[in-house]
Coordinates of C-alpha atoms in Angstrom, one line a residue:
X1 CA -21.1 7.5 4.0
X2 CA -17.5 6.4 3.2
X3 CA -16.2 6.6 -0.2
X4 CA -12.9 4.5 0.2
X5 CA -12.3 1.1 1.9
X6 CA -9.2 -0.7 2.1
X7 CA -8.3 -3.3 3.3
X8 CA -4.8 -4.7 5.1
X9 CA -2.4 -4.5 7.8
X10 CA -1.4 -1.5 9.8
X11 CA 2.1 -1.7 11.3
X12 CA 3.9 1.1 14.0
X13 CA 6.6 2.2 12.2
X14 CA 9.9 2.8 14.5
X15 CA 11.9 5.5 12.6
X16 CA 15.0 6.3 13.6
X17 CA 15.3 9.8 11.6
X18 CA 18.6 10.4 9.8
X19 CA 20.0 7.7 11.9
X20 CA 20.9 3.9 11.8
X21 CA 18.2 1.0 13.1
X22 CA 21.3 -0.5 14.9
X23 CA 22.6 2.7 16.5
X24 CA 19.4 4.3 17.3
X25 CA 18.4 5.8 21.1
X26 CA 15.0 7.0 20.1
X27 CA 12.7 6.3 17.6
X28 CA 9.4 8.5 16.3
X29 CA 6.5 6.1 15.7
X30 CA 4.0 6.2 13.1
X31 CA 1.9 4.2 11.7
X32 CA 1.8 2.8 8.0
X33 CA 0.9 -0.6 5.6
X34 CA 0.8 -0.7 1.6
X35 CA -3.2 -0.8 2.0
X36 CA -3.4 1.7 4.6
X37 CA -1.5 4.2 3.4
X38 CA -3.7 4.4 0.5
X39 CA -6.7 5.3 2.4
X40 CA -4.6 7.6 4.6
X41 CA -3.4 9.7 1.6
X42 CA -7.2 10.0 -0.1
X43 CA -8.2 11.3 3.5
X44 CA -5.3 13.7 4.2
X45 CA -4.3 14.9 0.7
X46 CA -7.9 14.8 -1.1
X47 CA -10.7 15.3 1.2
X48 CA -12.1 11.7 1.0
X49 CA -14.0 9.5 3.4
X50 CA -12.0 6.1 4.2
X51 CA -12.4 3.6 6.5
X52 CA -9.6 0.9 6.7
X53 CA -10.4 -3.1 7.7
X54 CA -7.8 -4.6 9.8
X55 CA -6.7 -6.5 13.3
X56 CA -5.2 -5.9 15.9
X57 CA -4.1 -7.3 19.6
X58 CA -6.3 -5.3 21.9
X59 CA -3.3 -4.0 23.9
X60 CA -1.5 -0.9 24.7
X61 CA -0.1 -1.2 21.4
X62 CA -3.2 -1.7 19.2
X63 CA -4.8 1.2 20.9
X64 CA -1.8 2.8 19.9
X65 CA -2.0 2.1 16.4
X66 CA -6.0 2.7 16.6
X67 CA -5.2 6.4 17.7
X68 CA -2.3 6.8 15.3
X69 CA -5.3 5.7 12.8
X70 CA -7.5 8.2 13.7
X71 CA -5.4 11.2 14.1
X72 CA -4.6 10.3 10.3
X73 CA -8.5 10.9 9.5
X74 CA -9.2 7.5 8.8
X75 CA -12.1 5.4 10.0
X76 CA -11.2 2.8 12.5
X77 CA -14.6 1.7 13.6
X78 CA -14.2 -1.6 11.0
X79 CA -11.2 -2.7 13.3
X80 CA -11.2 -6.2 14.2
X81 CA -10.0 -6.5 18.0
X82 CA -8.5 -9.7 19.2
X83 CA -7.9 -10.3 22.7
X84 CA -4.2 -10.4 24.2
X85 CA -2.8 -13.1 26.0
X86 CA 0.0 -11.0 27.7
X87 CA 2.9 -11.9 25.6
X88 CA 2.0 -12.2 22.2
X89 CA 2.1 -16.0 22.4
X90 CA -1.2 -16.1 20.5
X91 CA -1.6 -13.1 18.7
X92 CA 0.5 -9.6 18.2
X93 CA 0.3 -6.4 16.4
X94 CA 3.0 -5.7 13.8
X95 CA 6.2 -3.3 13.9
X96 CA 8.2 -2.1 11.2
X97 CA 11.7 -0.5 11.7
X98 CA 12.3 1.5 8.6
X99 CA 15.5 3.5 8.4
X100 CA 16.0 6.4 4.9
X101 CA 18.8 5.7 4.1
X102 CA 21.6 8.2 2.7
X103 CA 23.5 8.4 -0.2
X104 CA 23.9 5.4 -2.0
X105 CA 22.9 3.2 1.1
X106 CA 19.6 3.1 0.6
X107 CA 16.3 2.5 2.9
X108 CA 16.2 -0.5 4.7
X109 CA 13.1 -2.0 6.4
X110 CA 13.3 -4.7 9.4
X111 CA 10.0 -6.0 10.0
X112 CA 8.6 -7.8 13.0
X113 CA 5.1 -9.5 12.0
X114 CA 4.6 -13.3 12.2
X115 CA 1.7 -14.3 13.7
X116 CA -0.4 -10.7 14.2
X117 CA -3.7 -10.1 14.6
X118 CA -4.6 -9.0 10.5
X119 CA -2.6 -12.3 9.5
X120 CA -4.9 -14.5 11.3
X121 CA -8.0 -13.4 9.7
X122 CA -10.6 -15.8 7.9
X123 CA -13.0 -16.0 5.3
X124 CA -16.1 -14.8 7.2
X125 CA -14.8 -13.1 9.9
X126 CA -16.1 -9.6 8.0
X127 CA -19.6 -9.1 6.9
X128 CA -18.2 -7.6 3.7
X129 CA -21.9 -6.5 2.3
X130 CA -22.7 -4.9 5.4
X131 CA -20.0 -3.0 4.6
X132 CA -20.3 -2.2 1.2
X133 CA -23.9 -2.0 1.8
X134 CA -23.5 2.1 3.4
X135 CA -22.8 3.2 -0.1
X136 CA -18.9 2.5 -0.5
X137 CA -17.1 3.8 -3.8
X138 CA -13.9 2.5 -3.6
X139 CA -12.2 -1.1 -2.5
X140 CA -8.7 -1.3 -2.1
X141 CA -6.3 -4.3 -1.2
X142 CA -3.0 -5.4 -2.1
X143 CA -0.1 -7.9 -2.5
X144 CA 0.8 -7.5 1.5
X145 CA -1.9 -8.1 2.7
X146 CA -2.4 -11.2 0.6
X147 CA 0.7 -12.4 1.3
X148 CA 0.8 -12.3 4.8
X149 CA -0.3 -16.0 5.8
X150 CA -2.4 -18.8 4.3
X151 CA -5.9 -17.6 4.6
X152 CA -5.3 -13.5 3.7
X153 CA -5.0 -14.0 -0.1
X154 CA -8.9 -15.8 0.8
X155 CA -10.1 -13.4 2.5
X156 CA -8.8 -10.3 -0.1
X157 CA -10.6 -12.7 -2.7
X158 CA -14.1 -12.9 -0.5
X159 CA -14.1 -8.4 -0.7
X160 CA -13.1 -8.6 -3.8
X161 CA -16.1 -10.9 -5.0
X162 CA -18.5 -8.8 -2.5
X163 CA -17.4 -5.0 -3.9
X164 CA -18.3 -6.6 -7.5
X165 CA -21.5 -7.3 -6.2
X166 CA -22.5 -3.9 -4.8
X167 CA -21.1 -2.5 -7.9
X168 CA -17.7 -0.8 -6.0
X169 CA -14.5 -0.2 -8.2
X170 CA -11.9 -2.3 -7.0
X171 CA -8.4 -1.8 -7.4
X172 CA -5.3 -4.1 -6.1
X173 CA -1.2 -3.7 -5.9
X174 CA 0.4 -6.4 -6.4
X175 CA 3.3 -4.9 -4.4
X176 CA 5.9 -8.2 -4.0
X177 CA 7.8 -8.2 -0.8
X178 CA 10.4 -11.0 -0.9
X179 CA 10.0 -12.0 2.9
X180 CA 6.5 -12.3 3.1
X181 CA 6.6 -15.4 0.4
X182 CA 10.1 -16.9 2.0
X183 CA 9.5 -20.7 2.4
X184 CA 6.0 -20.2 1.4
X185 CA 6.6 -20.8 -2.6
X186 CA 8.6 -17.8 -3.2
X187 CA 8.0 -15.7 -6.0
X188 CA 6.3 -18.2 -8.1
X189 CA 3.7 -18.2 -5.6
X190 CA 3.3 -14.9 -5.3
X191 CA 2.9 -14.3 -8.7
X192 CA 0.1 -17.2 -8.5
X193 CA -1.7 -15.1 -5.7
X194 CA -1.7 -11.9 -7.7
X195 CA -3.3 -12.9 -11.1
X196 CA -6.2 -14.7 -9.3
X197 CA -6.5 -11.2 -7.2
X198 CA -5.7 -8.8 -9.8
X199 CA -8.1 -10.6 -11.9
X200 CA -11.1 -9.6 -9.6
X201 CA -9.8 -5.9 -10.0
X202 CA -10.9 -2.7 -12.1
X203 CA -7.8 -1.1 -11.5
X204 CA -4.0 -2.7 -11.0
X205 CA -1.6 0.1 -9.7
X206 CA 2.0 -1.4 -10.1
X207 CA 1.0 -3.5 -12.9
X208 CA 4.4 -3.6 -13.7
X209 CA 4.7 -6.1 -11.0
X210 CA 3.1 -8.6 -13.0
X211 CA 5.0 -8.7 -16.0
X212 CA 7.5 -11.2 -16.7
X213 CA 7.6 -14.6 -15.3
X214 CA 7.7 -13.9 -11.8
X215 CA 7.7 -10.6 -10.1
X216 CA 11.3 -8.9 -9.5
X217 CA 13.2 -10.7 -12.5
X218 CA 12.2 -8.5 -15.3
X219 CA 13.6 -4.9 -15.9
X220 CA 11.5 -3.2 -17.8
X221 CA 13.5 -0.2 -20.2
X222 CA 11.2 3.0 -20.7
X223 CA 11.2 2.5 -24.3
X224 CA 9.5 -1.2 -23.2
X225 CA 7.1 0.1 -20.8
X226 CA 4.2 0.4 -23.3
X227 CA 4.4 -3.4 -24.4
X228 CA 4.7 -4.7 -20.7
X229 CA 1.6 -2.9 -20.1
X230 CA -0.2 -4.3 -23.2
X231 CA 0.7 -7.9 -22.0
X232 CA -0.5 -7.6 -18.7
X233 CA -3.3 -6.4 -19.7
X234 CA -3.8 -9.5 -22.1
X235 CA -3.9 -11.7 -18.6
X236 CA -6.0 -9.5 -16.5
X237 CA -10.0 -8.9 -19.2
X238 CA -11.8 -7.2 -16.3
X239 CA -8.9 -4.3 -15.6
X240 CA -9.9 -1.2 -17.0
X241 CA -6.8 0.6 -15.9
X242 CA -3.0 -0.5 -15.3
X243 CA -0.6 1.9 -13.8
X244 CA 2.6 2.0 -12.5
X245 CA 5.7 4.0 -11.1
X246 CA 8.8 4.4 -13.2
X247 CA 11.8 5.3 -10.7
X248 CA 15.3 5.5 -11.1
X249 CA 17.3 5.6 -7.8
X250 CA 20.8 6.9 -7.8
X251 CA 20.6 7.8 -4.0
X252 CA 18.5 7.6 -1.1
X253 CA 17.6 11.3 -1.6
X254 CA 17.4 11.9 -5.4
X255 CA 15.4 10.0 -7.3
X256 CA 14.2 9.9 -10.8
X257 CA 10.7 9.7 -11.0
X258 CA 7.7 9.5 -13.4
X259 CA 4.5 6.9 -14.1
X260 CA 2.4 5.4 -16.6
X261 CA -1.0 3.7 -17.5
X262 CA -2.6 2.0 -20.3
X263 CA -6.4 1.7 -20.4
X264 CA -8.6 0.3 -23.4
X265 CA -10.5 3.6 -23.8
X266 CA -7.4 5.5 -23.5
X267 CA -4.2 3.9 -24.9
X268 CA -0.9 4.4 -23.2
X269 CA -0.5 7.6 -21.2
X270 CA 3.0 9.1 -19.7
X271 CA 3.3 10.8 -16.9
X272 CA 5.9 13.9 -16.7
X273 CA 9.7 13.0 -16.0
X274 CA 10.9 14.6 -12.9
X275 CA 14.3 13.9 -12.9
X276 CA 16.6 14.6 -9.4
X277 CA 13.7 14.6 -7.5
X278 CA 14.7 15.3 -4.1
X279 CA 13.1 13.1 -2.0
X280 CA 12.6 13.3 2.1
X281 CA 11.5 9.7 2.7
X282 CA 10.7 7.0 0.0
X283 CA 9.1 4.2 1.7
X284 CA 5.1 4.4 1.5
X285 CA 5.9 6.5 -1.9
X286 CA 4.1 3.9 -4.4
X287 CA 1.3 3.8 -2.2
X288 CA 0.7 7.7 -2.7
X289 CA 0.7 7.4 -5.9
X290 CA -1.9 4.9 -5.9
X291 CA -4.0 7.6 -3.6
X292 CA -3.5 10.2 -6.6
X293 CA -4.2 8.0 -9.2
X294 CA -7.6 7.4 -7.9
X295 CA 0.4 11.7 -0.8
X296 CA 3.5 10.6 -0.2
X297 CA 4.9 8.5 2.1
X298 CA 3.5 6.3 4.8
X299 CA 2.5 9.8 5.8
X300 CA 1.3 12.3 3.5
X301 CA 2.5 15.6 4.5
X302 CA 0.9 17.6 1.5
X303 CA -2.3 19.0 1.0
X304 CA -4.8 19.7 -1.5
X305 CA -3.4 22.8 -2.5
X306 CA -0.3 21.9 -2.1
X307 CA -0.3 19.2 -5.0
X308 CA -2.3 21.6 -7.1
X309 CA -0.1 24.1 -7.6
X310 CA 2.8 22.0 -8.6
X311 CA 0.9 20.7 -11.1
X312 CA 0.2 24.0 -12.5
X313 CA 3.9 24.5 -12.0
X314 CA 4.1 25.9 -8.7
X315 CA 7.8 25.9 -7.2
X316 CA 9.8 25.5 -3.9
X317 CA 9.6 29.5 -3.4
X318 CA 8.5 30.3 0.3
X319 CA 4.6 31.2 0.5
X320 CA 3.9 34.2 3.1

């Protein structure tokens, strides 16, 4: 039986390490995608059973991804295959060039993704109550994967409306990427996509993402977060639980960190401030916190263990 499902596109990541995209000789490859990473870190970091719903080209490259996948722990058998036509004329499997960054330049990502596999997928093409028939927990979906093409945000909407009926918590993350909604209406679109999605959800992780008028024009001051939570929740009825990330990032390697939620039941909750956090890689970070709140990094590297005993205020010492 699986307890999590989510569902969105899976990428091979091309990191160049310490270096530069545009200088690079080599490149380690992993995979990752806002969705995925989810399911990745409930697998890796907390034991879970997870299954992730995507497409791919069936070439070298998918295969690729697919073994990436399940070395990751992470059920691949809901893959949807599409055959190649040789060039990727037709069909192709995304990459994603994600470089750290250092200092004050911070991360950059270069992605390469029109026209794959996931982005082509229809309303009907997945037989969601077979799958949420085995006795699925969990759905999971996002903003990416919604705003990947034209018929994605329908198909996130058709799970959505199928986990509701077999009585599975659904959560979504609105997570706005710029270049995904370029010439296709932009923010305001975007923000059109989200409240129809996020309003089929249980749980919104980056909630945050939804206040203001249109995602990435409000700032939102600590002493503000508990208000911007309370609106949000004023346009979503069915969400039980908003949370989101609160970071500060004075360089690519320190960051100031911490979260918050707001649930009826509960009120407003803070999560502890960990200033200078040092931080190895920040690009899949949101999405491991979405795996805890239900580890970080497109790859979580930490275990069980591991993430208990800093919350019971474990340090950096070296364990022998």
């Amino acid at each position: 039986m699986t307890d999590v499902v989510a569902l969105g596109e899976v990428m091979l990541r091309f990191d160049p390490g310490e270096g530069r995209i545009r200088t690079a000789r080599t490149f380690q490859v992993w995979e990752g995608g806002g969705e995925y990473n989810v399911a990745r870190g409930l697998r890796r970091c907390f034991g879970l059973r997870t299954a992730v719903v995507t497409a791919l080209a069936d070439n070298a490259v998918g295969r690729l991804v697919e073994d990436l996948i399940l070395q990751g722990g992470v059920d691949a058998s809901l893959i949807r295959w599409t055959p190649d036509d040789g060039i990727g004329r037709t069909v192709r499997n995304g990459l994603n060039f994600v470089e750290r960054g250092y200092g004050i330049r911070g991360a950059l990502g270069v992605s390469d993704r029109a026209g794959t596999a996931v982005s082509q997928l229809r309303k009907g093409d997945v037989d969601w109550d077979a799958v949420f028939a085995t006795g699925v927990r969990w759905f999971h979906t996002g903003g990416i994967f919604a705003g990947l093409s034209d018929t994605t945000a329908d198909v996130a909407d058709e799970a959505m409306a199928a986990a509701r009926r077999h009585g599975v918590t659904v959560s979504y993350d609105p997570n706005y990427r710029p270049s995904l909604w370029a010439g296709r209406g932009g923010a305001e679109a975007a923000r059109e996509t989200d409240l129809r999605l996020a309003r089929q959800a249980d749980v919104v992780v980056g909630a945050l993402g939804l206040a203001g008028p249109r995602p990435g024009v409000l700032r939102v001051e600590a002493d503000e977060v508990q208000d911007a939570l309370v609106e949000v929740a004023g346009l979503l009825p069915r969400a039980e639980v908003l949370a989101t990330t609160l970071r500060e990032v004075p360089s690519a390697g320190v960051n100031d960190w911490s979260s918050a939620a707001w649930s009826a039941r509960a009120g407003f909750v803070r999560g502890p401030q960990m200033s200078g956090l040092q931080v190895l890689d920040r690009i899949g970070s949101g999405d491991g916190f979405a795996a805890g709140l239900t580890t970080p990094g497109d790859v979580s590297m930490a275990s069980l263990a591991e993430v208990e005993a800093l919350i019971a205020g474990g340090s950096a010492h070296v364990r022998r």
